[in-house]
Coordinates of C-alpha atoms in Angstrom, one line a residue:
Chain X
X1 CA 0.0 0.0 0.0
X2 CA 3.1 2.4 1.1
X3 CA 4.5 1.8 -2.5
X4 CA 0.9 2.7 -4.3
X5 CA 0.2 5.4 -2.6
X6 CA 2.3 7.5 -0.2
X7 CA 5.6 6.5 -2.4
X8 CA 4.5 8.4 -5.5
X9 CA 3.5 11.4 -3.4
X10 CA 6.6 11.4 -1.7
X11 CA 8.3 11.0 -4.8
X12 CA 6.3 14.3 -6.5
X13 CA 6.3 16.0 -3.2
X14 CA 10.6 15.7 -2.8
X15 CA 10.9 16.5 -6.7
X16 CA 8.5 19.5 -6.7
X17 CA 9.8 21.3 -3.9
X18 CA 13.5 20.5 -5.5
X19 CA 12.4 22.4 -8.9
X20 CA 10.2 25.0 -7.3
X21 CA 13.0 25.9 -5.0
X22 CA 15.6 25.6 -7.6
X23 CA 13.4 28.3 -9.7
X24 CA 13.0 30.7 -6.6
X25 CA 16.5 30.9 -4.9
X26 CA 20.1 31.5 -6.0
X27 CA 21.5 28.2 -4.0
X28 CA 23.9 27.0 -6.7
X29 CA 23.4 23.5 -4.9
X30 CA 19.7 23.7 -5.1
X31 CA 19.5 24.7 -8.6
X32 CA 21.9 21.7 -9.9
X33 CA 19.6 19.7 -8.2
X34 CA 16.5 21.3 -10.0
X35 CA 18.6 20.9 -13.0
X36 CA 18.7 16.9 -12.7
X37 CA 15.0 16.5 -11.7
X38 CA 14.2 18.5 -14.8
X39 CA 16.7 16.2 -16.6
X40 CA 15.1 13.5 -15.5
X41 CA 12.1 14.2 -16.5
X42 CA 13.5 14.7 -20.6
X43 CA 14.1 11.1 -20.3
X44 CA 10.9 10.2 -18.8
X45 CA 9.6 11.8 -21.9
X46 CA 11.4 10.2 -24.3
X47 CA 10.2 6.7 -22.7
X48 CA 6.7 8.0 -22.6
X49 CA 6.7 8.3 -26.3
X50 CA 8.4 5.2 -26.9
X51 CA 5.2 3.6 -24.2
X52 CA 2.8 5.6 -26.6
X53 CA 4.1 4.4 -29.7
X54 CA 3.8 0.9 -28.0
X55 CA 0.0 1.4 -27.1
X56 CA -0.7 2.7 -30.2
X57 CA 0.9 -0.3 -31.9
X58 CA -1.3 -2.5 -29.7
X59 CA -4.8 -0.9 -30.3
X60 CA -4.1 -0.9 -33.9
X61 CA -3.2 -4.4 -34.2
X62 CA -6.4 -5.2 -32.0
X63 CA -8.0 -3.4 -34.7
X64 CA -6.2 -5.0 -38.1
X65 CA -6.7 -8.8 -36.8
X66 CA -10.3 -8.7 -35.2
X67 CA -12.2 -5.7 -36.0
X68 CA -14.8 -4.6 -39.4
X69 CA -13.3 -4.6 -43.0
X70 CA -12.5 -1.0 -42.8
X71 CA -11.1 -1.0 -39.5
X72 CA -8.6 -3.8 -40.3
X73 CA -7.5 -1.0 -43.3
X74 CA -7.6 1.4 -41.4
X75 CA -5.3 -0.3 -38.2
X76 CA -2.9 -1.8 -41.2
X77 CA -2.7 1.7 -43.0
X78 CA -1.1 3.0 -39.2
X79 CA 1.0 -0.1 -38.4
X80 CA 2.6 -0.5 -42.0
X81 CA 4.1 2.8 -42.3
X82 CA 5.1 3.2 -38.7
X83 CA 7.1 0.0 -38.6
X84 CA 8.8 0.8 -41.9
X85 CA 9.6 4.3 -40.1
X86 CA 11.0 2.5 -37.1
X87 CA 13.3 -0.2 -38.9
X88 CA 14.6 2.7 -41.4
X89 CA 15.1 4.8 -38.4
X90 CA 16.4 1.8 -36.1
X91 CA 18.8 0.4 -39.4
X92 CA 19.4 4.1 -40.9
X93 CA 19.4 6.4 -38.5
X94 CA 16.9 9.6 -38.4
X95 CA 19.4 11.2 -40.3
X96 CA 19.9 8.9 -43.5
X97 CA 18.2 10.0 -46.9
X98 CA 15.9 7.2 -46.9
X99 CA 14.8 8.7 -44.0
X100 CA 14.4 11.7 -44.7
X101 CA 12.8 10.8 -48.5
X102 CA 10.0 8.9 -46.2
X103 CA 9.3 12.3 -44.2
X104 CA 9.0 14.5 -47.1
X105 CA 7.4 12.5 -49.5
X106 CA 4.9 10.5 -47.3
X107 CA 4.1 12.4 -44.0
X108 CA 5.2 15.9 -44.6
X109 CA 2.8 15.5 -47.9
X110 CA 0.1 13.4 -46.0
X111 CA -0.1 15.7 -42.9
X112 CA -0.1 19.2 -45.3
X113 CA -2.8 17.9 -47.8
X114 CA -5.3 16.9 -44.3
X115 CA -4.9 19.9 -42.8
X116 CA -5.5 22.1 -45.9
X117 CA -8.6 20.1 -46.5
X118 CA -10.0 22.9 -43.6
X119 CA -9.8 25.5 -46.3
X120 CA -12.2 23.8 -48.4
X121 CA -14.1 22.9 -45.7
X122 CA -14.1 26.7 -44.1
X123 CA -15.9 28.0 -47.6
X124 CA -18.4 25.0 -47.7
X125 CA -19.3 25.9 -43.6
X126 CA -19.0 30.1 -44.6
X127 CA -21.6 29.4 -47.3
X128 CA -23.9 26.8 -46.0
X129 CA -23.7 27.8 -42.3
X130 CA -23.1 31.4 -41.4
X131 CA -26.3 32.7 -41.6
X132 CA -27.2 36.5 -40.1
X133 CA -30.5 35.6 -38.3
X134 CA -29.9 37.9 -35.5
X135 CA -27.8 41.0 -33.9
X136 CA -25.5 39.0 -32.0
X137 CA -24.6 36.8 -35.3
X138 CA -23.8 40.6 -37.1
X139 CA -21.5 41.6 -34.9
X140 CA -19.8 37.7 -34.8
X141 CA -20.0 38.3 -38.6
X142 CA -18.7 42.4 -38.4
X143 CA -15.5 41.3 -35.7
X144 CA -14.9 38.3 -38.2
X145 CA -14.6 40.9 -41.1
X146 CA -12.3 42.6 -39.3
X147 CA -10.0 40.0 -37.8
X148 CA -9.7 38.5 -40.6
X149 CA -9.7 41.1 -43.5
X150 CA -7.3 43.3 -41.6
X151 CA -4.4 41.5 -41.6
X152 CA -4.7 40.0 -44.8
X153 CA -2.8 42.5 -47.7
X154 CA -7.2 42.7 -49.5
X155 CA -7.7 44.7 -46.2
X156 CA -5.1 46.7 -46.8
X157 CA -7.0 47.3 -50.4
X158 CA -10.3 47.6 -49.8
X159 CA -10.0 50.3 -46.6
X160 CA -6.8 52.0 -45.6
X161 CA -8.5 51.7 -42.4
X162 CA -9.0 48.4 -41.8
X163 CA -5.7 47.4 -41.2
X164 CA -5.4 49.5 -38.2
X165 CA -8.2 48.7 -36.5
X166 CA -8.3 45.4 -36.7
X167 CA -5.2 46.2 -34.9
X168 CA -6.8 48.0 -32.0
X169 CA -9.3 44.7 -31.6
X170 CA -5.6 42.7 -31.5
X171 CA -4.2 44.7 -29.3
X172 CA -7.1 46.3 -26.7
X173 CA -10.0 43.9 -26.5
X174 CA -8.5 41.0 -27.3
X175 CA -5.0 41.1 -25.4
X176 CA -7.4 42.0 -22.5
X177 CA -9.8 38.7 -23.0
X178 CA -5.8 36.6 -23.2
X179 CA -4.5 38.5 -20.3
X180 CA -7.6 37.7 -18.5
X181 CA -7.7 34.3 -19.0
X182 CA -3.5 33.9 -18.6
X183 CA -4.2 35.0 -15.5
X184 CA -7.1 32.9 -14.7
X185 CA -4.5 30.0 -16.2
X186 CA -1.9 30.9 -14.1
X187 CA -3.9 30.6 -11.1
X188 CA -5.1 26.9 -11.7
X189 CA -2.4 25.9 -12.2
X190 CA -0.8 27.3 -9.0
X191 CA -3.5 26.0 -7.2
X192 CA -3.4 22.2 -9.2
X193 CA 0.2 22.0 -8.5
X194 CA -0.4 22.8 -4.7
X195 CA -2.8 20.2 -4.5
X196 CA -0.6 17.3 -6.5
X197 CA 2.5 18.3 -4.2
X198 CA 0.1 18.1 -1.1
X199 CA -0.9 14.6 -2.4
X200 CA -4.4 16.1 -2.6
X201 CA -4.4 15.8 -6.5
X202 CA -4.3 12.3 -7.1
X203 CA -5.6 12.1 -10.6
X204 CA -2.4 10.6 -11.9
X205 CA -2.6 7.6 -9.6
X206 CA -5.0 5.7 -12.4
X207 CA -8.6 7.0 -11.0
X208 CA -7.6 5.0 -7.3
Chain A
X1 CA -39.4 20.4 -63.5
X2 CA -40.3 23.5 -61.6
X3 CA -37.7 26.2 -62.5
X4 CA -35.7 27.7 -60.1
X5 CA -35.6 31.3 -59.5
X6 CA -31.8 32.8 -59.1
X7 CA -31.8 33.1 -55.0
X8 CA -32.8 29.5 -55.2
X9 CA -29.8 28.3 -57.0
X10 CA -27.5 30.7 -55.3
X11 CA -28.4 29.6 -52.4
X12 CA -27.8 26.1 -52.9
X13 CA -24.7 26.0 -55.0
X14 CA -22.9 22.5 -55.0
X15 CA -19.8 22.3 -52.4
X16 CA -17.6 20.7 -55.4
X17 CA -17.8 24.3 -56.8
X18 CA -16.7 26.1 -54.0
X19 CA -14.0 23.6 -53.8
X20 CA -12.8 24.4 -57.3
X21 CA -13.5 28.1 -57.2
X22 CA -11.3 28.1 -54.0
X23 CA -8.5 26.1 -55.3
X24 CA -8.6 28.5 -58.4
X25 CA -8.5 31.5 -56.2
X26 CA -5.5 29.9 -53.5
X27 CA -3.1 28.3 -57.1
X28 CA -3.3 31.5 -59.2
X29 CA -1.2 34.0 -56.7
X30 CA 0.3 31.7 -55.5
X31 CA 1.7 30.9 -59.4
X32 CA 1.5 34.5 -60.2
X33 CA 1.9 37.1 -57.2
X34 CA -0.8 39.8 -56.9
X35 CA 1.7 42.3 -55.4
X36 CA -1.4 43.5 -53.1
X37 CA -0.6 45.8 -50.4
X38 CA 0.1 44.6 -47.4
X39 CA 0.5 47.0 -43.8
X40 CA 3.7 46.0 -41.9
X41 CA 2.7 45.0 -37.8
X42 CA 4.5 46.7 -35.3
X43 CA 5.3 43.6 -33.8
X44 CA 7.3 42.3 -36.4
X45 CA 9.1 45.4 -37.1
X46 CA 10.1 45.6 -33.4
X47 CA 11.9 42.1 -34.2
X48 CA 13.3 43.0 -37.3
X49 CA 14.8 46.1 -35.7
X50 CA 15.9 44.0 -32.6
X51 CA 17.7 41.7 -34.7
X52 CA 19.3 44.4 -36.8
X53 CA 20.8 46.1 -33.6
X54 CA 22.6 42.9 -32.8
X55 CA 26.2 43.1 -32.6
X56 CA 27.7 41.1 -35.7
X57 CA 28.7 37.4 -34.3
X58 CA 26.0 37.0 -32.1
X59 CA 24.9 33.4 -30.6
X60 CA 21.6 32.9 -31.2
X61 CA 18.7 30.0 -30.6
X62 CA 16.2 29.1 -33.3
X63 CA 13.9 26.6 -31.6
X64 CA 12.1 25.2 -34.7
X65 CA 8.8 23.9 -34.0
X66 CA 7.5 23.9 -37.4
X67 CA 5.5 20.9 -38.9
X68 CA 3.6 19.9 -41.7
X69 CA 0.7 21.5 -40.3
X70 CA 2.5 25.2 -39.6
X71 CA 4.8 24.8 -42.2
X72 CA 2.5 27.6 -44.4
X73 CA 2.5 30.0 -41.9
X74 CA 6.2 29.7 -39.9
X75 CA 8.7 28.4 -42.6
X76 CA 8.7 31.3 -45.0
X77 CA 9.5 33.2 -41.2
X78 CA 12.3 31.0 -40.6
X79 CA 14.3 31.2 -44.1
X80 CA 13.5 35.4 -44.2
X81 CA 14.8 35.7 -40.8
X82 CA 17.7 33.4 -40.7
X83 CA 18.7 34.9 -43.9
X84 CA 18.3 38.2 -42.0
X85 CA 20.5 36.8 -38.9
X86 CA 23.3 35.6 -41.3
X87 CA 24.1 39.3 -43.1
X88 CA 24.3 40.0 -39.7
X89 CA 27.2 37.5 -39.2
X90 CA 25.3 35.7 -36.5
X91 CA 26.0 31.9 -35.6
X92 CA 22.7 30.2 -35.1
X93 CA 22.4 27.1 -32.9
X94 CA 19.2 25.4 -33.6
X95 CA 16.7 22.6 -31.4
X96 CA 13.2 21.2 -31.4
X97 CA 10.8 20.2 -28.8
X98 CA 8.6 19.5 -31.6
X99 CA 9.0 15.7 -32.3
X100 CA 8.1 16.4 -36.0
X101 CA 10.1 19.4 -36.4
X102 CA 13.5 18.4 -36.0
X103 CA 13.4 17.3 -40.1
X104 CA 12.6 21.1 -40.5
X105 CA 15.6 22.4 -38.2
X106 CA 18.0 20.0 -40.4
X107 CA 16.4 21.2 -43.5
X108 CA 16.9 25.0 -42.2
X109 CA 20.5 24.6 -41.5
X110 CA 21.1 23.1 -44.9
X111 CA 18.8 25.6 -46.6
X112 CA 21.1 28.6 -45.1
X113 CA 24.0 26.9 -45.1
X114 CA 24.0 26.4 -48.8
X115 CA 23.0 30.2 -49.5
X116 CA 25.6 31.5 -47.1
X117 CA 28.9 28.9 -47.8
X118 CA 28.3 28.0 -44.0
X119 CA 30.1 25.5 -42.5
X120 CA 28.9 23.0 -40.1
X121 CA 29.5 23.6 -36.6
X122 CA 31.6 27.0 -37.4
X123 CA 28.7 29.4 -38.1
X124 CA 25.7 27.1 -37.7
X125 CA 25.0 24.0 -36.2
X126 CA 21.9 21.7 -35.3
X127 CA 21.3 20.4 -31.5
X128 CA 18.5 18.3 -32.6
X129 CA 14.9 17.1 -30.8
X130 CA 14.3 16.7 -27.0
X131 CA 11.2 15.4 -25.6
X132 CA 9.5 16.5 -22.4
X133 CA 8.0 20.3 -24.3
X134 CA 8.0 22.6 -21.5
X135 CA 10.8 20.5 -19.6
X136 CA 12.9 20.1 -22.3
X137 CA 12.9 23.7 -22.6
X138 CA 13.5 24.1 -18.6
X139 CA 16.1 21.9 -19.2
X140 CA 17.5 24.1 -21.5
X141 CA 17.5 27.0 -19.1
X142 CA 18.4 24.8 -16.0
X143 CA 21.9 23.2 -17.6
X144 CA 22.2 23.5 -21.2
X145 CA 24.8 21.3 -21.4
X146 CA 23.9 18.3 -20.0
X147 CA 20.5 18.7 -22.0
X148 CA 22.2 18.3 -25.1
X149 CA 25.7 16.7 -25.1
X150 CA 25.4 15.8 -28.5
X151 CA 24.3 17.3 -31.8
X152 CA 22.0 15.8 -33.7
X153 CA 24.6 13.4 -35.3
X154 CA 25.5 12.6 -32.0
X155 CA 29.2 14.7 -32.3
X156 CA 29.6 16.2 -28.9
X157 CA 28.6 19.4 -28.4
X158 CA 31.4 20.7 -26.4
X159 CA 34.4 20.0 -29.1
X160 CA 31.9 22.2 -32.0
X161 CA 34.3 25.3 -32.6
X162 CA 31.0 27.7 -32.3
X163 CA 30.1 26.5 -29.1
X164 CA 33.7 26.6 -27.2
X165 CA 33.4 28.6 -24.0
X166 CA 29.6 28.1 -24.1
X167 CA 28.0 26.9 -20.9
X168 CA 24.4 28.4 -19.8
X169 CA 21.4 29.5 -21.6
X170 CA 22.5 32.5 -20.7
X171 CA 25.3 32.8 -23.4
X172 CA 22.9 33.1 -26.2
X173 CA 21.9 37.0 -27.0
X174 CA 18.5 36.1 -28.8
X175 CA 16.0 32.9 -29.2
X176 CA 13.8 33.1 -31.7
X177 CA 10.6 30.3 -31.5
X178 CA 9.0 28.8 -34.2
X179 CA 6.0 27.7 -32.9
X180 CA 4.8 24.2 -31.1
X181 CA 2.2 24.7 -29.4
X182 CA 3.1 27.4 -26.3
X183 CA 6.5 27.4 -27.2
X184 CA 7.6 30.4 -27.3
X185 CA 6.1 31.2 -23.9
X186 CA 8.0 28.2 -22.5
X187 CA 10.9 30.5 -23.5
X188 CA 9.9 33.6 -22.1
X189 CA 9.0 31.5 -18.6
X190 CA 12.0 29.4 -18.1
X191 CA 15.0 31.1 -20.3
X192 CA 13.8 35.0 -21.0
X193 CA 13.0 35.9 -17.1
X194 CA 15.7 34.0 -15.4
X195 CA 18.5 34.4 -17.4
X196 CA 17.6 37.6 -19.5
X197 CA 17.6 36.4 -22.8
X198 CA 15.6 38.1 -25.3
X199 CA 12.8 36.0 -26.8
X200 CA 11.1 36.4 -30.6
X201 CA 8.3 34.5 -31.5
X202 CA 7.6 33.4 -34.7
X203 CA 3.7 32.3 -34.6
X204 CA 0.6 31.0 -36.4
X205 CA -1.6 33.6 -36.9
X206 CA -4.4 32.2 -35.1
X207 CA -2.4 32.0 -32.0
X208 CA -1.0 35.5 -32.3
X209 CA -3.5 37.2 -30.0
X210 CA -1.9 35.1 -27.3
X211 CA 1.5 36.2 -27.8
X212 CA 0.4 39.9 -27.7
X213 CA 0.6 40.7 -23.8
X214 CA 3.9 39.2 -23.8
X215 CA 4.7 41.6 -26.9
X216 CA 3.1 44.1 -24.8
X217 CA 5.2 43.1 -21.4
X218 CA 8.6 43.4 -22.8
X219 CA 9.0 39.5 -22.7
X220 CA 8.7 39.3 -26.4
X221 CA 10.7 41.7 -28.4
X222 CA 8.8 41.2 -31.1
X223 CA 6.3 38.6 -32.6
X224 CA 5.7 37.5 -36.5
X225 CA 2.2 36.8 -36.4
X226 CA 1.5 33.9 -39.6
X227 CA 1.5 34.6 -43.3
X228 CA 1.5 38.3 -42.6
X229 CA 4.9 38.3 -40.2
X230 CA 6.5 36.5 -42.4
X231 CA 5.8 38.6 -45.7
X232 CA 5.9 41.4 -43.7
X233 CA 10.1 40.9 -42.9
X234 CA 10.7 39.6 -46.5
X235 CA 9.3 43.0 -47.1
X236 CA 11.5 44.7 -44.8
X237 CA 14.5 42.5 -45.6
X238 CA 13.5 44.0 -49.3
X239 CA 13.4 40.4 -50.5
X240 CA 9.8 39.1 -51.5
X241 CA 9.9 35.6 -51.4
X242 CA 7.3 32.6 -49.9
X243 CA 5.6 34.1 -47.5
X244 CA 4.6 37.5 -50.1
X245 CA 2.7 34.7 -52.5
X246 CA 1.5 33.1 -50.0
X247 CA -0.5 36.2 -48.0
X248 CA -1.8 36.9 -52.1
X249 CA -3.4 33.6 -51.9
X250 CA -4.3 33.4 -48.1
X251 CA -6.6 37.2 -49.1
X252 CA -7.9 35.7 -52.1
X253 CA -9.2 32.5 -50.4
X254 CA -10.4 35.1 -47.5
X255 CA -12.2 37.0 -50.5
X256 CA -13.9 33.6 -51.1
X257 CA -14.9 32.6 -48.0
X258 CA -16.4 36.3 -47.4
X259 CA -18.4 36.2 -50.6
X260 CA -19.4 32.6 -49.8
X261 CA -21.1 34.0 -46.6
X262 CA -22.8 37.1 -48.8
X263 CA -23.8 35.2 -51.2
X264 CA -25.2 32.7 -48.7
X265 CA -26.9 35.5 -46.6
X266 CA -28.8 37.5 -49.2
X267 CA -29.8 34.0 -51.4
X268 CA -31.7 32.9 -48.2
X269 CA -33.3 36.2 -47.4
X270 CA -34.0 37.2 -50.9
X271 CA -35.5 33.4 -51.6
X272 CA -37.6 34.2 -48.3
X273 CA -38.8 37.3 -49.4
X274 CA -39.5 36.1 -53.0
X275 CA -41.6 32.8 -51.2
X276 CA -43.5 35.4 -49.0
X277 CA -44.8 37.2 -52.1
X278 CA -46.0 33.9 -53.7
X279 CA -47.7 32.9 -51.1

């Protein structure tokens, strides 16, 4: 029970203090230490992505030998690329051409082509969606204008004006909102971290 | 067949045609610029200037974050600004917390070392990815050093010739971010207060209203917000290049997504109206 439940409190309680104190104070002594706990925590990283990719590997292959037609494409059309990745990157290194050829051509291409699918899915919504049925949709639809059309170099174009006050709503009601809520932010996370070093915060125990 | 009047069939115009219209209106600037006009932010002159008051030979940090899916709006930031960095004789050192955009970082390097006869681990070298995001940039601020004692291709970091004598975060005069996520932030928290090192950010335009209290704090001494930053410092750097055809195309798709919602709009109130009078 000690191991399950005080340990890892202990353990976060010792290693917060140790990088909160190392951020505060001037101790040289106390800031190595904060240095390594931060250090440590790289490598944790690096072996929590290696336990993701692992997951993933398993839910996918759950998916490719047991589930529908289309899910056993869709599991194979994960694994089969991401274990050719692996052995070129395990055989290669991450540096090799091969490598490299694989990132451009498949997933830099892949991942830029879905994500500039929103354009054309942005005009379909704009036409089809954004309808004016009331006062609070023409001002959405007026700051919209704005935000958008004044950056862009058309704003520019179609009003000398617009440009600079889209750069009033950038810079006075909208830093405002994002100061506001920074601060709002800020304070929960103060107030989670207090409670996880206090072992009051126990969320990353599993749901115990 | 009952004929349609004209706000009928503008108001229900087939999606495969916006789709084409748009990729007619995003390919032809993009082939052939527009030259529109474009205002230059404050923000991005602020880090143009910043960086043009650097003494020649500076160190400097260029944390590339970009990825496939930024790539449009940071990448044509990172080429005009390290181009901007190297008249300036600067060596750039540069990193990644992005696990994705440490194939960016290499192709940076190589980019500017080709245009500027740089050689490796002289003017310009690459430190490569570190996992952990907002650790891995504490550990950056905390002990450089032992964060990265190796470059990318694993030669140690302490024997490259533009690194000798280099110990702390502190050493470097500027980082500029490229964004992941908060990154630049993460910079500001753990490396700009505590060891005074001046922080750029280089973001997505979407994200750029939560850079702007930094901006406005002093933490950031200047930000490139998307498409428009980055045309903006080609424009300022007097050298028109990715980022200028690509804010002609970003307005003309933005002129096709505002007609969409006119033309959307007055079909569905004119078709109203024109039903009302039947009836």
């Amino acid at each position: 029970m000690f191991i399950r439940k005080q340990l890892p409190v202990l353990v976060g309680f010792v290693g917060g203090i140790i990088v909160l104190g190392g951020f505060f104070l001037t101790d040289p002594s106390l800031r190595k230490a904060a240095s390594t706990v931060v250090s440590w925590r790289t490598t944790l990283a690096a072996f929590a992505l290696v336990l993701g990719a692992m997951n993933l590997v398993k839910v996918n292959w759950n998916r490719a030998s047991a589930g529908k037609p289309i899910d056993r494409l869709a599991g194979l059309a994960l694994l089969v690329p991401l274990v050719i990745m692996v052995v070129i990157g395990l055989t290669s290194g991450t540096t090799a051409k091969v490598y490299a050829y694989m990132y451009d051509n498949v997933y830099r291409s892949g991942a830029a082509t879905v994500f500039s699918l929103n354009a054309f899915f942005v005009v379909s919504a704009a036409y089809r969606a954004f309808r004016i049925r009331n006062a609070h949709a023409a001002l959405f639809m007026v700051a919209g204008l704005i935000a958008v059309l004044g950056p862009a170099s058309i704003g520019a174009y179609l009003w000398g004006q617009l440009p600079v006050i889209a750069d009033w709503v950038l810079k006075v009601p909208s830093m405002g909102a994002t100061r506001g809520f920074e601060i709002g932010l800020a304070l929960g996370i103060v107030s989670m971290g207090a409670r996880t070093l206090l072992g009051i915060e126990r969320g990353y125990f599993g749901g115990e | 067949m009952e004929k349609r009047d004209i706000w009928s069939t503008l108001s229900r115009i087939d999606a495969k045609l916006l789709y084409a219209l748009l990729a007619v209106f995003i390919i032809v600037p993009l082939i052939k610029p527009l030259g529109l006009p474009m205002s230059i932010p404050a923000e991005t002159r602020a880090a143009y200037d910043f960086i043009d008051a650097l003494p020649d030979g500076s160190l400097v940090l260029l944390s590339v974050g970009t990825d496939p899916q930024t790539e449009a709006e940071t990448w044509a930031q990172a080429i005009a600004m390290g181009r901007h960095l190297l008249s300036k004789k600067c060596n750039l050192v540069l990193m990644s917390v992005n696990s994705v955009g440490q194939p960016y970082a290499e192709r940076l390097a190589s980019i500017l070392q080709e245009e500027f006869g740089l050689e490796y681990g002289q003017d310009i070298c690459v430190l490569g990815f570190r996992a952990g995001e907002e650790t891995a940039v504490a550990g950056f601020a905390g002990d450089f050093l032992t964060l990265y004692n190796a470059d990318y291709k694993g030669a140690p970091v302490k024997e490259l010739p533009m690194l000798k004598g280099v110990s702390s975060a502190a050493d470097f005069k500027l980082i500029i971010d490229y964004q992941y996520k908060a990154s630049a932030i993460w910079f500001a928290r753990h490396v700009g207060g505590p060891h005074k090192v001046p922080v750029i950010a280089g973001s997505r335009a979407s994200s750029a209203p939560n850079m702007m209290p930094y901006y406005a704090s002093g933490d950031f001494k200047g930000v490139l917000p998307g498409i428009q930053g980055g045309a903006a410092y080609e424009r300022l750097l007097q050298r028109p290049d990715q980022a200028t055809k690509g804010l002609d195309a970003q307005s003309m798709g933005l002129i096709l997504v505002i007609l969409s919602v006119l033309i959307g709009n007055v079909a569905t109130v004119m078709g109203a109206q024109a039903k009302s009078k039947k009836a």
